[in-house]
Every structure is written in structure tokens, then in C-alpha cells.
mmCIF file of C-alpha atoms in Angstrom:
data_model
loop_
_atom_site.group_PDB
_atom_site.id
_atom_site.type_symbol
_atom_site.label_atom_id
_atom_site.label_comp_id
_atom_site.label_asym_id
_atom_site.label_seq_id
_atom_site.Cartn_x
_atom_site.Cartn_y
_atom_site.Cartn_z
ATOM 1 C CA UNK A 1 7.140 -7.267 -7.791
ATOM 2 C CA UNK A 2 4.268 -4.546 -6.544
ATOM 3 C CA UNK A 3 6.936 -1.466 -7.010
ATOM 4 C CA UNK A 4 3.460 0.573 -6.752
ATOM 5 C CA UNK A 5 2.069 -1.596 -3.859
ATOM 6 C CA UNK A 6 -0.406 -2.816 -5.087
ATOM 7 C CA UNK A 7 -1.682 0.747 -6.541
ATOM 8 C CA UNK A 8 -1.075 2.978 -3.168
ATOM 9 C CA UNK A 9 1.629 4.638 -4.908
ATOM 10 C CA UNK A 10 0.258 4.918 -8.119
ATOM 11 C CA UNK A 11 -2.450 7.182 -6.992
ATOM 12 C CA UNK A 12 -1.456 7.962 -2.825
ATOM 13 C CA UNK A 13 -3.472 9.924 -0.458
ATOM 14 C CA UNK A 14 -3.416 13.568 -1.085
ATOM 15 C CA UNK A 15 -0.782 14.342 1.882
ATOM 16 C CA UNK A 16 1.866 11.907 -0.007
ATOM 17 C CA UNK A 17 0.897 13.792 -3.150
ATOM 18 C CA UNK A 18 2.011 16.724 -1.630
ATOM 19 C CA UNK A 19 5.052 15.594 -0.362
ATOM 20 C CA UNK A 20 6.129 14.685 -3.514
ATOM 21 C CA UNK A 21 5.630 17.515 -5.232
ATOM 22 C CA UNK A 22 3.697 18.111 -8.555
ATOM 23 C CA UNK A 23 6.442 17.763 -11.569
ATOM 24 C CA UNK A 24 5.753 14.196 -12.277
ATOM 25 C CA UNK A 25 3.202 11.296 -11.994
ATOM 26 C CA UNK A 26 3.245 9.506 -8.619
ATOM 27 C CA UNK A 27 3.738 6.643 -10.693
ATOM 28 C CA UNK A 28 6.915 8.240 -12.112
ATOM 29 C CA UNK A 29 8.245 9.334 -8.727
ATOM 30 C CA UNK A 30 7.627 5.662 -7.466
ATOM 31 C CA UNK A 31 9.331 3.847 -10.559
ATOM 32 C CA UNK A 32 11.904 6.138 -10.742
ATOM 33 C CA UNK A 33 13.367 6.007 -7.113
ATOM 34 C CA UNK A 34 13.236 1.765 -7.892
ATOM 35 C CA UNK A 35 15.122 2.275 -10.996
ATOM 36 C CA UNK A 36 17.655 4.551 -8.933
ATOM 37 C CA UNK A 37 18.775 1.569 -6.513
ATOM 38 C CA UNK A 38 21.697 -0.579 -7.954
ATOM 39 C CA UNK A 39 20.098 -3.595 -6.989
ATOM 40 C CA UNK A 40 16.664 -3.729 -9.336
ATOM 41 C CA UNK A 41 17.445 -4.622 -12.434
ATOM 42 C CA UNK A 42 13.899 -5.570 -13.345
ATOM 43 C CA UNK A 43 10.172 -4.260 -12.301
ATOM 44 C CA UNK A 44 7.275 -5.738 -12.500
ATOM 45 C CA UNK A 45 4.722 -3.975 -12.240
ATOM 46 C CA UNK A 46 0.827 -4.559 -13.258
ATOM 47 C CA UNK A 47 -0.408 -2.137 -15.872
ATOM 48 C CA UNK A 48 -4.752 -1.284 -16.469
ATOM 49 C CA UNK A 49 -4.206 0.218 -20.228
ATOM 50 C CA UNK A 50 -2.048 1.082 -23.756
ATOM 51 C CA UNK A 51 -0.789 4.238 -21.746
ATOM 52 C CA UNK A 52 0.419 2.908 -18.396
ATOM 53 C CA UNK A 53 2.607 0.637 -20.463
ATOM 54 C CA UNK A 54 3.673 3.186 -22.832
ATOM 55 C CA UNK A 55 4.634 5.007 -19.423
ATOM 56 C CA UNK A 56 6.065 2.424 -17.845
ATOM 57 C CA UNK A 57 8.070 1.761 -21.346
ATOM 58 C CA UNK A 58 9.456 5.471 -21.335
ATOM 59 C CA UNK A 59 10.415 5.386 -17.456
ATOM 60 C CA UNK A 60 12.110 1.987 -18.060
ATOM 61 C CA UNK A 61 14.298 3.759 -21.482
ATOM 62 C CA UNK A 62 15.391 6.746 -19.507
ATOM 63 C CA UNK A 63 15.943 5.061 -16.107
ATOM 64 C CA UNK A 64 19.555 5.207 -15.038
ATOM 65 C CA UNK A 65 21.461 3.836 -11.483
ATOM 66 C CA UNK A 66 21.875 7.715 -10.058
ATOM 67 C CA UNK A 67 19.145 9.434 -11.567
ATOM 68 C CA UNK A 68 17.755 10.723 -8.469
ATOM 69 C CA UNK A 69 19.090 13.433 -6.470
ATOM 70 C CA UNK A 70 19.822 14.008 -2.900
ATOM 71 C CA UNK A 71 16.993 16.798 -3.008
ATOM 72 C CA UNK A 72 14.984 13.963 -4.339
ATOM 73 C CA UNK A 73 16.183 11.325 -2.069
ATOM 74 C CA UNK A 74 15.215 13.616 0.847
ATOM 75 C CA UNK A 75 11.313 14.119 -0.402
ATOM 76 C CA UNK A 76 10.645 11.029 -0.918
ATOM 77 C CA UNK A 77 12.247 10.174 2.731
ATOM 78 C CA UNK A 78 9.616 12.870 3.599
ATOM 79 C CA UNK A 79 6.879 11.260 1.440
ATOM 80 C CA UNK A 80 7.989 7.621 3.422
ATOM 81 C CA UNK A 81 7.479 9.105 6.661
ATOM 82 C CA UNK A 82 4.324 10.609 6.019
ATOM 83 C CA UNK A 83 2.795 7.899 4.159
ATOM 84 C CA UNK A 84 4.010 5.259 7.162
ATOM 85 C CA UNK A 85 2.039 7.449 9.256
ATOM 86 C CA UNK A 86 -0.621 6.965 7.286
ATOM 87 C CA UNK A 87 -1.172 2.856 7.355
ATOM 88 C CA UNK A 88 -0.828 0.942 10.551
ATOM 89 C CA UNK A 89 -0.779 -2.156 8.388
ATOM 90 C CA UNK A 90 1.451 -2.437 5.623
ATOM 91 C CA UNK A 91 -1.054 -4.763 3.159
ATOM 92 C CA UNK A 92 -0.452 -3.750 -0.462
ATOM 93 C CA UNK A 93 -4.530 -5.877 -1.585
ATOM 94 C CA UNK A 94 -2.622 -8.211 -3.594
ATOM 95 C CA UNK A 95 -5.171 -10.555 -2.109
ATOM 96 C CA UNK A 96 -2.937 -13.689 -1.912
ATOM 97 C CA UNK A 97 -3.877 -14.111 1.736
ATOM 98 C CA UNK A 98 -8.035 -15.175 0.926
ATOM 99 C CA UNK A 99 -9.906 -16.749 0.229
ATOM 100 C CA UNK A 100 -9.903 -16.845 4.353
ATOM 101 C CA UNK A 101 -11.579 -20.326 5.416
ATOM 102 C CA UNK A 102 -13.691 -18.477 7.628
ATOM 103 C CA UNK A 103 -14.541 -15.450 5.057
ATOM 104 C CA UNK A 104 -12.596 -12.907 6.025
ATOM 105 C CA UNK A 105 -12.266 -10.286 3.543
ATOM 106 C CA UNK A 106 -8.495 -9.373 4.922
ATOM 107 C CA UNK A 107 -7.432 -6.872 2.344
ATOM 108 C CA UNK A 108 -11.311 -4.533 3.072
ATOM 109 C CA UNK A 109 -10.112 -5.179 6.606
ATOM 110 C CA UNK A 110 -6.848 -4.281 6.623
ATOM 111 C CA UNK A 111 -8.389 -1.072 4.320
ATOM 112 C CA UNK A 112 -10.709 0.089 6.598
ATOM 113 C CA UNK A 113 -8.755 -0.343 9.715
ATOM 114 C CA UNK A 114 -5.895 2.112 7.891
ATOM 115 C CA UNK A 115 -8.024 4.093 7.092
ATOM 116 C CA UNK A 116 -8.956 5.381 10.835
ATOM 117 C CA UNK A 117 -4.996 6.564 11.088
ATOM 118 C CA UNK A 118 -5.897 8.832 8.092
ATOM 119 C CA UNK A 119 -8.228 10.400 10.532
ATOM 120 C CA UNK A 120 -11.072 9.097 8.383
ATOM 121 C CA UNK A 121 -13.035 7.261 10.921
ATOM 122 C CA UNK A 122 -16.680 7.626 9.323
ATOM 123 C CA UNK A 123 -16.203 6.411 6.099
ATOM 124 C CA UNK A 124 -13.922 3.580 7.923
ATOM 125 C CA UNK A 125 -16.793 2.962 10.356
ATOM 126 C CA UNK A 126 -19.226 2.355 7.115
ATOM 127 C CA UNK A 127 -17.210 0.310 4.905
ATOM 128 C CA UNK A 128 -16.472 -2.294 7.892
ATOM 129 C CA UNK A 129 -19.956 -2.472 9.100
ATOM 130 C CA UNK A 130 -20.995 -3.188 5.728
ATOM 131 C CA UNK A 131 -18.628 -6.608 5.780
ATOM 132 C CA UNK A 132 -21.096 -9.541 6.397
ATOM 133 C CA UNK A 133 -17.601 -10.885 8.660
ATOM 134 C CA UNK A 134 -15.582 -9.077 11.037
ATOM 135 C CA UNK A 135 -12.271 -9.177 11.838
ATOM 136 C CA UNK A 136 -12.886 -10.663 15.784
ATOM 137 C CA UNK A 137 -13.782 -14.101 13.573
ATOM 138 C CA UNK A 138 -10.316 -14.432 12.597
ATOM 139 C CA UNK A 139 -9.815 -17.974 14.254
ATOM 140 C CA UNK A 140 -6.011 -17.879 13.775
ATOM 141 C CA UNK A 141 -5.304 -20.743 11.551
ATOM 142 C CA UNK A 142 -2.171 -18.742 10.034
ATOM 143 C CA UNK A 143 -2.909 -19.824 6.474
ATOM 144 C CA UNK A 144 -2.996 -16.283 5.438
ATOM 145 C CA UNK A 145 0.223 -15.484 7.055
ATOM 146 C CA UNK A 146 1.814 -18.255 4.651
ATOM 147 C CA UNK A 147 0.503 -16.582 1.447
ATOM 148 C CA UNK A 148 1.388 -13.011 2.684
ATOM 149 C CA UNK A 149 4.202 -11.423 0.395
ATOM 150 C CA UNK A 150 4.177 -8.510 3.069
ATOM 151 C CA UNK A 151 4.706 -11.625 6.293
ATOM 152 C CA UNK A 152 2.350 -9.546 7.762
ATOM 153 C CA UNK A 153 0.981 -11.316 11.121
ATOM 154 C CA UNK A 154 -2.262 -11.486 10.330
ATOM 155 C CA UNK A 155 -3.650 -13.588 13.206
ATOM 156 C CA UNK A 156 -2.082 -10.955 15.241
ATOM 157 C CA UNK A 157 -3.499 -8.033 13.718
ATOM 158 C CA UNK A 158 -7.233 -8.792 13.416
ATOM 159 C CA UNK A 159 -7.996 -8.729 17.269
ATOM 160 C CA UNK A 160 -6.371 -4.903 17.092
ATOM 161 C CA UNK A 161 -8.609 -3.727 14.305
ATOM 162 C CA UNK A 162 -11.612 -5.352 16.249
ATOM 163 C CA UNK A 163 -10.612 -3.539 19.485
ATOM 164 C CA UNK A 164 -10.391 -0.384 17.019
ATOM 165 C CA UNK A 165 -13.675 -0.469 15.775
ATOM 166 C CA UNK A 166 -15.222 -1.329 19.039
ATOM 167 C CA UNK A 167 -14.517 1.640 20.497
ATOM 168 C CA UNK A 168 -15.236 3.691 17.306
ATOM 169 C CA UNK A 169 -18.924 2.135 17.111
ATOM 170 C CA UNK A 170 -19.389 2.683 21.372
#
């Protein structure tokens, strides 16, 4: 489930891109490296139109358990590495974990606060000021945290990115 999490790897930040290379879709790259690992025997991925699933169809047909080499496997340990350094929280916006009781929008959060490790600050900076509710109103009920495919500790995280964008707005 999510093999493009939630999107990020169907259309990743430019420096992933480039780790990757340029002879196939990102899409491609991400499905195929799935496809390589003995224990998936079945994707499921979300599709927008006719031609992702026609894509998704032909990746499927010619998918094979060793199809990827070891030049491959050692981009896309490159591409890991530099797309880890990218996110400081690992949400995918599948948006299981709202509504939030108190109106958090966690997912535009979580967004925004990555964002600032991609040494985009600014356009961070805007997007969260525009939320009507921060993330310091997190009141730590958890019941995100039990909807969270990722377990990602919410209640934890949300006094970090308000710390964060403290100190950008000062």
C-alpha cells in the first residue's frame, strides 16, 4: 500500500530526480525497485488517469524478482539517502490521521515543517502562517497516532515544528 508514498515518489524533489537519473519515470524507478524484492507480490498503488494505469499495467507485465541491478540498487541507495535528508518527518498525506479534534491540519503541517530541511524556509514560513491552527495546539490526545500507517509520534512531533517556526518567524 502507498509504494509511491503517497505521491513523493511519483513526482520527488528535483535533487531525488537527479539521483535517479533520467532513463525512466520516477514512477517507474519507484515500482520497479518494489517489484524487485521477493517479498511483494502485490502493489497497490492509487492511480489519477487511463495512462497511469496503463503504466502501472506495463510495469506490473514486465516486472520480474531480479530485475534491478547492483548499479541500480546503489542509486537508488543514493536517491534514499538524499531524499531522507530531505524530510524530517516521514508522513506520506494519506490523511488517515484528521480530522484532528482540535483542527489540526497534520499532513500541511508535517508539509511545511519538511519543507524547511529542503532549505525552503520562505515558502514554508507562508504556507504555515496561512493555517488558521498551529501545530503548538496539538493537545496530545494520540488519536492521530492510532490512525497513522507511518506510527509516526505525532504528539511528539508537533511541539518540534512549533519550536521550528518560532525561530524562523523571530
Amino acid at each position: 500500500m502507498e509504494p509511491l508514498l503517497g505521491g513523493r515518489l511519483a513526482n520527488p524533489a528535483s535533487h531525488v530526480k537527479e539521483a535517479l537519473g533520467n532513463e525512466k519515470k520516477s514512477v517507474e524507478y519507484a515500482l520497479d525497485f518494489l517489484w524487485d524484492q521477493p517479498e511483494v507480490s502485490l502493489l497497490l498503488s492509487g492511480m489519477s488517469d487511463e495512462q497511469q494505469l496503463e503504466d502501472n499495467l506495463l510495469y506490473a507485465d514486465r516486472s520480474h524478482i531480479g530485475m534491478v541491478t547492483e548499479e541500480e540498487h546503489a542509486m537508488y541507495r543514493k536517491a534514499k539517502e538524499v531524499f531522507d535528508s530531505m524530510a524530517l518527518v516521514g508522513c506520506t498525506g494519506c490523511r488517515y490521521c484528521v480530522p484532528c479534534p482540535f483542527g489540526l491540519e497534520i499532513p500541511e503541517i508535517f508539509s511545511y515543517y519538511n519543507m524547511t530541511a529542503a532549505h525552503k524556509e520562505d515558502e514554508a514560513k507562508t504556507g504555515y502562517e496561512a493555517l488558521a491552527i498551529k501545530a503548538d495546539s496539538c493537545k496530545t490526545c494520540h488519536r492521530c497516532e492510532k490512525e497513522c500507517p507511518q506510527m509516526i509520534k505525532i504528539s511528539q512531533v508537533m511541539p518540534e515544528v512549533a519550536k521550528v517556526f518560532e525561530k524562523i518567524q523571530a
